Coordinates of C-alpha atoms (C1' of nucleotides) in Angstrom, one line a residue:
Chain A
X8 CA -6.2 30.7 -12.6
X9 CA -4.5 29.2 -9.6
X10 CA -1.4 30.8 -8.2
X11 CA 1.8 29.0 -8.9
X12 CA 5.2 29.4 -7.2
X13 CA 7.8 30.6 -9.7
X14 CA 9.8 27.5 -9.7
X15 CA 6.7 25.5 -10.5
X16 CA 6.1 27.7 -13.6
X17 CA 9.7 27.2 -14.7
X18 CA 9.5 23.4 -14.4
X19 CA 6.0 23.4 -15.9
X20 CA 7.3 24.3 -19.3
X21 CA 9.3 21.1 -19.4
X22 CA 6.4 18.8 -18.3
X23 CA 4.4 16.6 -20.6
X24 CA 0.8 17.5 -21.2
X25 CA -0.3 14.7 -18.9
X26 CA 1.9 16.0 -16.1
X27 CA 0.7 19.6 -16.6
X28 CA -3.0 18.5 -16.4
X29 CA -2.3 16.5 -13.2
X30 CA -0.4 19.4 -11.7
X31 CA -3.1 21.9 -12.5
X32 CA -5.7 19.6 -10.9
X33 CA -3.6 19.3 -7.7
X34 CA -3.2 23.0 -7.6
X35 CA -7.0 23.4 -7.6
X36 CA -7.7 20.5 -5.1
X37 CA -5.1 21.1 -2.4
X38 CA -6.0 17.9 -0.6
X39 CA -4.8 14.4 -0.5
X40 CA -6.0 12.6 -3.7
X41 CA -5.5 9.1 -5.0
X42 CA -4.4 8.5 -8.6
X43 CA -7.9 7.2 -9.5
X44 CA -9.6 10.2 -8.0
X45 CA -7.3 12.5 -10.0
X46 CA -8.1 10.5 -13.1
X47 CA -11.9 10.7 -12.6
X48 CA -11.9 14.3 -11.7
X49 CA -9.9 15.1 -14.9
X50 CA -12.2 12.9 -17.0
X51 CA -15.3 14.6 -15.5
X52 CA -14.3 18.0 -16.8
X53 CA -12.8 16.8 -20.1
X54 CA -13.4 13.4 -21.6
X55 CA -10.1 13.6 -23.5
X56 CA -8.1 14.0 -20.3
X57 CA -5.1 11.7 -19.7
X58 CA -5.8 8.0 -19.1
X59 CA -5.1 6.4 -15.8
X60 CA -1.7 5.1 -16.9
X61 CA -0.6 8.5 -17.9
X62 CA -1.8 9.9 -14.5
X63 CA 0.3 7.3 -12.7
X64 CA 3.3 8.2 -14.9
X65 CA 2.7 11.9 -14.4
X66 CA 2.6 11.5 -10.6
X67 CA 5.8 9.5 -10.7
X68 CA 7.6 12.3 -12.5
X69 CA 6.1 15.1 -10.4
X70 CA 7.2 13.3 -7.2
X71 CA 10.7 12.9 -8.7
X72 CA 10.8 16.6 -9.5
X73 CA 9.8 17.4 -5.9
X74 CA 6.6 19.2 -6.8
X75 CA 4.3 16.6 -5.4
X76 CA 4.6 14.2 -2.4
X77 CA 3.2 10.8 -2.1
X78 CA 1.6 10.0 1.3
X79 CA 0.9 6.6 2.8
X80 CA -2.1 6.3 5.1
X81 CA -1.8 2.6 5.6
X82 CA -4.8 1.6 3.6
X83 CA -2.8 0.4 0.6
X84 CA -3.6 3.4 -1.5
X85 CA -1.2 6.2 -2.2
X86 CA -2.3 9.8 -1.9
X87 CA -0.7 12.7 -3.6
X88 CA -0.6 16.4 -3.0
X89 CA 1.3 19.6 -4.0
X90 CA 4.2 20.6 -1.8
X91 CA 6.5 23.6 -1.6
X92 CA 9.0 22.4 -4.2
X93 CA 11.6 20.1 -2.6
X94 CA 10.0 20.1 0.8
X95 CA 7.6 17.8 2.6
X96 CA 5.1 17.9 5.4
X97 CA 3.0 15.5 7.5
X98 CA -0.7 15.4 8.5
X99 CA -3.2 15.1 11.2
X100 CA -5.8 13.0 9.4
X101 CA -9.4 13.1 10.8
X102 CA -11.0 9.7 10.9
X103 CA -14.5 11.2 10.8
X104 CA -14.3 13.7 8.0
X105 CA -11.1 12.6 6.4
X106 CA -9.8 16.2 6.2
X107 CA -6.2 16.6 6.9
X108 CA -4.3 19.3 8.7
X109 CA -0.8 20.1 7.5
X110 CA 1.8 20.0 10.2
X111 CA 4.1 23.0 9.9
X112 CA 7.1 21.2 11.4
X113 CA 8.6 17.8 10.9
X114 CA 9.0 15.9 14.2
X115 CA 11.5 13.5 12.7
X116 CA 13.9 16.2 11.2
X117 CA 14.0 17.7 14.6
X118 CA 15.3 14.4 16.0
X119 CA 17.7 13.4 13.3
X120 CA 20.8 14.4 15.2
X121 CA 19.6 12.8 18.4
X122 CA 19.0 9.6 16.5
X123 CA 22.5 9.8 15.0
X124 CA 24.0 10.3 18.4
X125 CA 22.1 7.7 20.2
X126 CA 21.9 4.9 17.6
X127 CA 24.6 5.8 15.0
X128 CA 21.9 5.8 12.5
X129 CA 21.9 8.3 9.6
X130 CA 18.3 9.2 8.7
X131 CA 17.5 9.5 5.0
X132 CA 13.7 9.4 5.0
X133 CA 10.6 8.7 7.0
X134 CA 6.9 8.0 7.1
X135 CA 4.7 9.9 9.6
X136 CA 1.0 10.4 9.6
X137 CA -1.2 11.0 12.7
X138 CA -4.8 9.9 12.9
X139 CA -7.5 11.1 15.2
X140 CA -10.5 13.4 15.5
X141 CA -10.4 17.0 14.5
X142 CA -11.8 20.0 16.3
X143 CA -14.9 20.2 14.2
X144 CA -15.8 16.5 14.4
X145 CA -15.2 16.3 18.1
Chain B
X225 CA -2.3 3.7 23.2
X226 CA -4.7 1.4 25.0
X227 CA -3.1 -1.1 27.3
X228 CA -4.1 -4.8 27.1
X229 CA -3.8 -6.3 30.6
X230 CA -4.6 -9.9 29.5
X231 CA -1.6 -12.3 29.8
X232 CA -0.2 -13.9 26.6
X233 CA -0.7 -17.3 28.2
X234 CA -4.3 -16.7 29.0
X235 CA -5.0 -15.5 25.5
X236 CA -3.0 -18.3 23.9
X237 CA -5.4 -20.9 25.2
X238 CA -8.2 -19.3 23.2
X239 CA -6.3 -19.0 20.0
X240 CA -7.0 -21.2 17.0
X241 CA -4.3 -23.7 16.0
X242 CA -3.3 -21.5 13.1
X243 CA -2.9 -18.5 15.3
X244 CA -0.8 -20.4 17.8
X245 CA 1.5 -21.6 15.0
X246 CA 1.9 -18.0 13.7
X247 CA 2.5 -16.7 17.2
X248 CA 5.1 -19.3 17.9
X249 CA 6.9 -18.4 14.7
X250 CA 6.9 -14.7 15.5
X251 CA 8.3 -15.5 18.9
X252 CA 11.2 -17.2 17.3
X253 CA 11.8 -14.6 14.6
X254 CA 11.6 -11.4 16.4
X255 CA 11.9 -9.3 13.2
X256 CA 9.5 -7.8 10.7
X257 CA 7.9 -10.5 8.6
X258 CA 5.4 -10.4 5.8
X259 CA 2.5 -12.8 5.7
X260 CA 4.0 -14.7 2.9
X261 CA 7.3 -15.0 4.7
X262 CA 5.6 -16.4 7.7
X263 CA 3.7 -18.8 5.6
X264 CA 6.8 -20.2 3.8
X265 CA 8.8 -20.4 7.0
X266 CA 6.0 -22.5 8.6
X267 CA 5.7 -24.7 5.5
X268 CA 9.4 -25.2 5.4
X269 CA 9.5 -26.8 8.8
X270 CA 6.1 -28.6 8.5
X271 CA 4.3 -29.2 5.3
X272 CA 1.0 -29.5 7.0
X273 CA 1.4 -26.0 8.4
X274 CA -1.5 -23.5 8.0
X275 CA -2.2 -22.3 4.5
X276 CA -1.7 -18.7 3.4
X277 CA -5.3 -17.8 4.0
X278 CA -5.2 -19.0 7.6
X279 CA -2.0 -17.1 8.2
X280 CA -3.7 -13.9 7.1
X281 CA -6.6 -14.6 9.3
X282 CA -4.3 -15.5 12.2
X283 CA -2.4 -12.3 11.9
X284 CA -5.7 -10.3 11.8
X285 CA -6.8 -11.8 15.1
X286 CA -3.4 -11.5 16.7
X287 CA -3.3 -7.8 15.8
X288 CA -6.8 -7.4 17.2
X289 CA -5.7 -9.0 20.5
X290 CA -2.8 -6.6 20.7
X291 CA -0.1 -9.4 20.7
X292 CA 1.2 -8.5 17.2
X293 CA 1.6 -5.2 15.4
X294 CA 1.3 -4.5 11.7
X295 CA 3.9 -2.2 10.3
X296 CA 3.7 -0.2 7.0
X297 CA 7.0 0.5 5.3
X298 CA 5.5 2.1 2.3
X299 CA 6.2 -0.7 -0.2
X300 CA 2.6 -2.0 -0.2
X301 CA 3.4 -5.0 1.9
X302 CA 2.5 -5.3 5.6
X303 CA 5.0 -6.6 8.1
X304 CA 4.2 -8.1 11.4
X305 CA 6.0 -8.6 14.6
X306 CA 5.4 -9.4 18.3
X307 CA 4.9 -6.6 20.7
X308 CA 4.6 -6.3 24.4
X309 CA 0.8 -6.9 24.6
X310 CA -1.2 -3.8 24.1
X311 CA 1.8 -1.7 23.3
X312 CA 3.6 -0.6 20.1
X313 CA 6.9 0.7 18.9
X314 CA 8.5 2.2 15.8
X315 CA 11.7 1.4 13.9
X316 CA 14.8 2.7 12.4
X317 CA 14.9 0.7 9.2
X318 CA 18.3 0.3 7.5
X319 CA 18.0 0.6 3.7
X320 CA 21.2 -1.4 3.1
X321 CA 20.7 -4.5 5.4
X322 CA 17.0 -4.1 6.0
X323 CA 17.6 -4.7 9.8
X324 CA 15.4 -2.6 12.0
X325 CA 16.2 -1.0 15.4
X326 CA 13.3 -0.7 17.8
X327 CA 12.8 2.8 19.2
X328 CA 12.2 2.6 22.9
X329 CA 10.0 5.7 23.0
X330 CA 7.2 6.9 20.8
X331 CA 7.8 10.4 19.4
X332 CA 4.1 10.9 18.7
X333 CA 2.8 9.9 22.1
X334 CA 5.1 12.5 23.6
X335 CA 3.5 15.2 21.5
X336 CA -0.2 14.2 21.8
X337 CA -1.0 16.9 24.3
X338 CA 0.8 19.5 22.4
X339 CA -1.1 18.6 19.3
X340 CA -4.3 18.7 21.2
X341 CA -3.5 22.2 22.5
X342 CA -2.3 23.6 19.3
X343 CA -4.8 22.1 16.8
X344 CA -7.7 20.8 19.0
X345 CA -7.0 17.4 17.4
X346 CA -7.4 14.3 19.5
X347 CA -4.8 11.7 18.4
X348 CA -6.0 8.1 18.3
X349 CA -3.3 6.5 16.2
X350 CA -0.3 7.0 13.9
X351 CA 2.2 5.6 11.5
X352 CA 5.9 6.3 12.0
X353 CA 8.9 4.6 10.5
X354 CA 12.3 6.1 9.9
X355 CA 14.6 5.0 7.1
X356 CA 18.3 5.4 6.7
X357 CA 21.7 3.7 7.1
X358 CA 22.6 1.9 10.3
X359 CA 25.9 2.0 12.2
X360 CA 27.2 -1.2 10.7
X361 CA 26.3 -0.4 7.1
X362 CA 27.7 3.1 7.3
Chain C
dG278 C1' -22.3 -39.7 18.8
dT279 C1' -24.4 -36.1 16.8
dA280 C1' -25.9 -31.5 15.5
dG281 C1' -24.5 -26.9 15.1
dA282 C1' -20.7 -23.7 15.2
dA283 C1' -16.0 -22.5 14.2
dT284 C1' -11.9 -23.2 11.5
dT285 C1' -9.5 -24.3 7.5
dG286 C1' -7.7 -24.1 2.6
dA287 C1' -7.7 -24.0 -2.4
dA288 C1' -9.2 -21.5 -5.9
dA289 C1' -11.3 -17.4 -7.5
dA290 C1' -12.1 -12.5 -6.9
dT291 C1' -10.5 -7.9 -5.9
dC292 C1' -8.0 -3.8 -6.4
dA293 C1' -4.2 -0.6 -6.8
dT294 C1' -0.4 -0.4 -9.6
dT295 C1' 2.9 -1.7 -13.3
dT296 C1' 4.1 -3.5 -17.7
dT297 C1' 3.5 -4.2 -22.6
dC298 C1' 3.3 -2.7 -27.0
dA299 C1' 1.6 -0.4 -30.8
dA300 C1' -0.3 4.1 -32.2
dA301 C1' -0.1 9.1 -32.0
dA302 C1' 2.3 13.3 -31.1
dG303 C1' 6.5 16.2 -31.0
dC304 C1' 10.7 17.6 -33.1
dG305 C1' 14.9 18.6 -35.5
dA306 C1' 17.1 18.3 -40.1
dC307 C1' 16.7 19.0 -44.7
Chain D
dG52 C1' 6.3 20.6 -45.5
dT53 C1' 8.0 16.0 -44.7
dC54 C1' 11.1 12.3 -43.4
dG55 C1' 13.0 9.8 -39.5
dC56 C1' 13.6 9.5 -34.7
dT57 C1' 12.4 10.0 -30.0
dT58 C1' 8.9 10.7 -26.5
dT59 C1' 4.4 10.3 -24.9
dT60 C1' 0.2 8.1 -24.6
dG61 C1' -3.5 4.6 -23.6
dA62 C1' -6.0 0.2 -23.7
dA63 C1' -5.5 -4.1 -22.3
dA64 C1' -2.9 -7.6 -20.0
dA65 C1' 0.0 -8.8 -16.1
dT66 C1' 1.3 -8.4 -11.4
dG67 C1' 1.1 -9.1 -6.6
dA68 C1' -0.7 -8.6 -2.0
dT69 C1' -4.8 -9.4 0.2
dT70 C1' -9.7 -10.8 0.6
dT71 C1' -13.6 -13.6 -0.4
dT72 C1' -16.1 -17.7 -1.4
dC73 C1' -17.6 -22.0 -0.2
dA74 C1' -17.3 -26.7 0.6
dA75 C1' -14.8 -29.8 3.7
dT76 C1' -12.9 -30.7 8.1
dT77 C1' -12.5 -30.1 13.0
dC78 C1' -14.4 -28.6 17.6
dT79 C1' -17.7 -28.4 21.2
dA80 C1' -21.6 -28.9 23.8
dC81 C1' -25.1 -31.9 25.0

DNA sequence: GTAGAATTGAAAATCATTTTCAAAAGCGAC
DNA sequence: GTCGCTTTTGAAAATGATTTTCAATTCTAC
């Protein structure tokens, strides 16, 4: 069985079956996945797995709970992945192998107070993803 | 990012009529616009203006020429705006009034060499938009 | 002017996502 | 258990931005 952070276990009890299935899959995968990928993977191993609609709804509630984050890579398809509950992170996405490296630090958070000072703008959220070629594909 | 030394005027001569119309509109607007907004605005002032398909094709070629950039705000709709040819910039997008402030400096470019050193990852592109509340809407 | 190439546009197709709505599952009261 | 009520589910239809198709129009070179 996959390891789960304690808070995940606590929340898990309150999740619908569909959400639990989706969460379990994301725990195993640990990489960016589209809703449709999640759906097919679940259906592959169990033909009575949640339907696509339920997967979308599960993802929506997991994101709202802060257990999962939604990532935009600019291709019109949302990707999802587990996060440390309530936190977020960004990626270096390799254009060759599509693997992504998690950044351990958020560039934007570091700059929020500078942005506040310079522009009088109070940051509440952001999108940041970096594309390029990873070490192995170089 | 790659610089594009061609002058806008020089390029303009080679643009299709549709592209010229779209470019002219973007010059007037100077704010983030969706393809459909551009289309309606053009049609409002001239009912024989390019159709929606042509607007999409015009935007595609203007982006390829480096005269226009496409911006992703995470709502599944692409926005377009003029840029200094071959350059790009990011925004502080106000969630209240939807106005956007151009950032004069790219946070990611500044970090490219650090990313290269730390992760062996060669950056080729990125998405970055910052959301929040602007000074006036505060 | 004419042939061949490029551009255009309306309608149809695509594709991720959302909505609808009726059936199934969960659940508390009795 | 079972009755009644709420929640969850899923298949199909709807949505909405974008892309494709393909025939008609416009350009361009000769």
